[in-house]
């Protein structure tokens, strides 16, 4: 499968059979530009403008926006109810963590997760091959907390998102840079433009994978 990053929390997953999953497309966000993407599934983790531009998607797609189970083609999805803060959503509302199972791999996109996971959530989610997680802090978990979630889910590969980049200009000052997470996680780091993985080559990318914004 292939993983591509559009900046912020927006990703495109493409299975070996060609099923495309667009996650958290955003409305114009400073210098990030969300392209129009033909897709089979659109997953929205929460209803904020920098995560819910479903108009960016084209094609006969399945909309995934609830904490329940979905199946389409060769992809099985389960959403887990979480929160955008540490007070059960009282400040920033709900958030959905999605587990995608495809190509014999398990990928989790954490949306704007605002807290560590409970033992019950850890057990329900299970072992994770690829964890996509916010690391910028302020409105989500920070670098240290993201490292703790990474260890909770025992992810083989962790992809950081939702952090300060040049594309965010001064608005990005509210987030930490990815560097802090890379330091705290203490794992080997690989940088790629597109991550092309399979069950067979997963170990080659073990650690943290940072992605170039396209």
Coordinates of C-alpha atoms in Angstrom, one line a residue:
X1 CA 0.0 0.0 0.0
X2 CA 1.0 3.6 -0.5
X3 CA 0.7 6.5 1.9
X4 CA 0.8 10.1 0.8
X5 CA 0.7 13.3 2.9
X6 CA -1.1 16.5 1.8
X7 CA 0.0 18.4 4.9
X8 CA -1.6 18.9 8.4
X9 CA -3.7 15.7 9.0
X10 CA -4.6 14.9 5.4
X11 CA -3.5 11.6 4.0
X12 CA -4.3 9.3 1.0
X13 CA -4.0 5.6 1.5
X14 CA -4.0 3.4 -1.6
X15 CA -4.3 -0.4 -1.3
X16 CA -2.5 -2.8 -3.6
X17 CA -5.9 -3.3 -5.4
X18 CA -6.2 0.4 -5.9
X19 CA -8.8 1.3 -3.2
X20 CA -8.2 4.9 -2.2
X21 CA -8.9 6.4 1.2
X22 CA -8.7 10.1 1.8
X23 CA -8.5 11.1 5.4
X24 CA -9.1 14.6 6.9
X25 CA -9.1 16.9 3.8
X26 CA -8.9 20.5 4.9
X27 CA -10.2 23.9 3.7
X28 CA -7.5 26.3 2.7
X29 CA -5.1 26.5 5.6
X30 CA -2.5 29.3 5.2
X31 CA -0.1 28.0 2.5
X32 CA -1.4 24.4 2.6
X33 CA -3.4 23.7 -0.6
X34 CA -5.8 20.7 -0.6
X35 CA -6.1 19.3 -4.2
X36 CA -9.1 17.6 -5.6
X37 CA -8.7 13.9 -5.1
X38 CA -10.6 11.0 -6.7
X39 CA -11.2 8.5 -4.0
X40 CA -13.3 5.5 -2.9
X41 CA -13.5 6.4 0.8
X42 CA -13.4 9.7 2.7
X43 CA -12.8 9.5 6.4
X44 CA -13.4 12.5 8.7
X45 CA -12.1 12.4 12.3
X46 CA -14.0 15.4 13.5
X47 CA -16.0 18.3 12.2
X48 CA -13.4 21.2 12.2
X49 CA -12.6 23.1 9.0
X50 CA -9.0 21.9 8.9
X51 CA -10.2 18.2 8.8
X52 CA -13.6 18.1 7.0
X53 CA -13.5 19.4 3.5
X54 CA -15.3 16.5 1.9
X55 CA -15.7 18.7 -1.2
X56 CA -12.1 17.9 -2.0
X57 CA -13.1 14.3 -2.8
X58 CA -14.5 13.2 -6.2
X59 CA -16.0 9.9 -7.3
X60 CA -18.6 7.6 -5.9
X61 CA -17.1 7.5 -2.4
X62 CA -18.1 6.1 1.0
X63 CA -18.2 8.8 3.7
X64 CA -16.8 7.5 7.0
X65 CA -17.5 9.9 9.9
X66 CA -18.9 7.8 12.8
X67 CA -17.3 5.6 15.5
X68 CA -18.5 2.3 14.0
X69 CA -17.5 -0.3 11.5
X70 CA -17.4 0.1 7.7
X71 CA -16.3 -2.2 4.9
X72 CA -15.7 -1.4 1.3
X73 CA -13.9 -3.5 -1.3
X74 CA -10.7 -4.7 0.3
X75 CA -10.7 -2.3 3.3
X76 CA -12.2 -2.8 6.7
X77 CA -12.6 0.2 9.0
X78 CA -13.4 0.7 12.6
X79 CA -13.8 4.1 14.3
X80 CA -13.1 4.5 18.0
X81 CA -14.7 7.3 20.0
X82 CA -12.0 9.6 21.5
X83 CA -11.8 13.3 22.4
X84 CA -10.1 16.4 21.2
X85 CA -9.0 17.3 24.7
X86 CA -8.4 15.8 28.2
X87 CA -11.9 16.7 29.6
X88 CA -14.1 14.3 27.6
X89 CA -14.7 16.8 24.8
X90 CA -15.9 19.7 26.9
X91 CA -13.4 22.1 25.4
X92 CA -12.9 20.9 21.8
X93 CA -15.5 18.2 21.2
X94 CA -15.3 14.5 20.1
X95 CA -12.7 12.9 17.9
X96 CA -12.6 9.6 16.1
X97 CA -9.5 7.4 15.9
X98 CA -9.8 5.2 12.8
X99 CA -8.3 1.7 12.3
X100 CA -7.9 0.7 8.7
X101 CA -7.2 -2.9 7.8
X102 CA -6.0 -3.5 4.3
X103 CA -3.2 -5.4 2.5
X104 CA -2.7 -7.5 5.7
X105 CA -1.7 -4.3 7.5
X106 CA -3.3 -2.2 10.3
X107 CA -3.1 1.5 10.0
X108 CA -4.4 3.9 12.6
X109 CA -5.1 7.6 12.0
X110 CA -5.6 9.4 15.3
X111 CA -7.2 12.6 14.1
X112 CA -6.9 15.4 16.7
X113 CA -6.4 13.0 19.6
X114 CA -6.2 15.0 22.9
X115 CA -5.4 12.4 25.5
X116 CA -3.7 9.1 26.2
X117 CA -5.6 5.9 25.5
X118 CA -7.4 3.8 28.1
X119 CA -6.5 0.2 28.6
X120 CA -9.9 -0.7 27.1
X121 CA -9.2 1.4 24.0
X122 CA -5.7 -0.2 23.7
X123 CA -7.1 -3.7 23.8
X124 CA -9.9 -2.9 21.3
X125 CA -7.6 -1.3 18.8
X126 CA -5.0 -4.0 19.0
X127 CA -1.5 -4.2 17.5
X128 CA -0.8 -1.4 15.0
X129 CA 1.6 -1.6 12.0
X130 CA 1.4 2.1 11.1
X131 CA 0.3 4.9 13.5
X132 CA -0.4 8.4 12.2
X133 CA -0.5 10.7 15.1
X134 CA -0.6 14.4 16.0
X135 CA 2.6 15.7 17.8
X136 CA 2.3 19.5 17.8
X137 CA 0.5 20.0 21.1
X138 CA -1.7 22.9 22.2
X139 CA -4.9 21.5 20.7
X140 CA -3.8 17.9 20.5
X141 CA -1.4 15.6 22.4
X142 CA 2.2 16.9 22.4
X143 CA 5.5 15.1 21.5
X144 CA 5.8 13.4 24.9
X145 CA 2.2 12.2 24.9
X146 CA 2.4 11.1 21.3
X147 CA 5.4 9.0 22.2
X148 CA 3.4 7.4 25.0
X149 CA 0.5 6.6 22.6
X150 CA 3.0 5.1 20.2
X151 CA 4.2 2.8 23.0
X152 CA 0.7 2.0 24.1
X153 CA -0.2 0.7 20.6
X154 CA 3.3 -0.8 19.9
X155 CA 3.3 0.6 16.4
X156 CA 6.0 -0.6 14.1
X157 CA 6.0 2.7 12.1
X158 CA 4.8 6.0 13.4
X159 CA 4.1 9.0 11.1
X160 CA 3.8 12.4 12.9
X161 CA 1.3 15.0 11.7
X162 CA -0.4 18.2 12.9
X163 CA 2.8 20.1 13.7
X164 CA 4.5 23.4 12.8
X165 CA 5.7 23.7 9.2
X166 CA 6.7 26.6 7.1
X167 CA 3.4 26.3 5.2
X168 CA 1.6 27.4 8.4
X169 CA 3.5 30.7 8.6
X170 CA 2.9 32.5 12.0
X171 CA -0.2 30.4 12.7
X172 CA 2.2 27.5 13.1
X173 CA 3.7 29.0 16.2
X174 CA 0.9 27.5 18.2
X175 CA 2.3 24.1 17.4
X176 CA 5.6 22.5 18.2
X177 CA 7.9 21.5 15.3
X178 CA 8.3 17.8 14.6
X179 CA 11.9 17.9 15.9
X180 CA 10.8 17.6 19.5
X181 CA 8.8 14.4 18.8
X182 CA 11.8 12.9 16.9
X183 CA 14.0 13.6 19.9
X184 CA 11.6 12.3 22.5
X185 CA 10.6 9.2 20.6
X186 CA 14.3 8.1 20.4
X187 CA 13.6 6.0 17.3
X188 CA 15.3 5.8 13.9
X189 CA 13.9 8.3 11.5
X190 CA 13.3 7.9 7.7
X191 CA 12.1 10.7 5.4
X192 CA 10.0 9.8 2.3
X193 CA 7.8 11.5 -0.2
X194 CA 5.5 8.5 -0.6
X195 CA 5.6 5.6 1.8
X196 CA 5.2 2.3 -0.1
X197 CA 4.9 -0.6 2.4
X198 CA 3.8 -4.2 2.6
X199 CA 3.8 -6.9 5.3
X200 CA 7.1 -8.0 3.8
X201 CA 9.1 -4.7 3.9
X202 CA 7.5 -3.2 7.0
X203 CA 10.6 -3.8 9.1
X204 CA 12.7 -1.8 6.7
X205 CA 10.9 1.4 7.8
X206 CA 10.5 0.5 11.5
X207 CA 10.7 3.6 13.6
X208 CA 9.5 7.1 12.8
X209 CA 8.7 8.1 9.2
X210 CA 8.5 11.8 8.4
X211 CA 6.7 12.6 5.1
X212 CA 7.4 15.4 2.7
X213 CA 4.3 17.6 2.1
X214 CA 3.0 17.3 -1.5

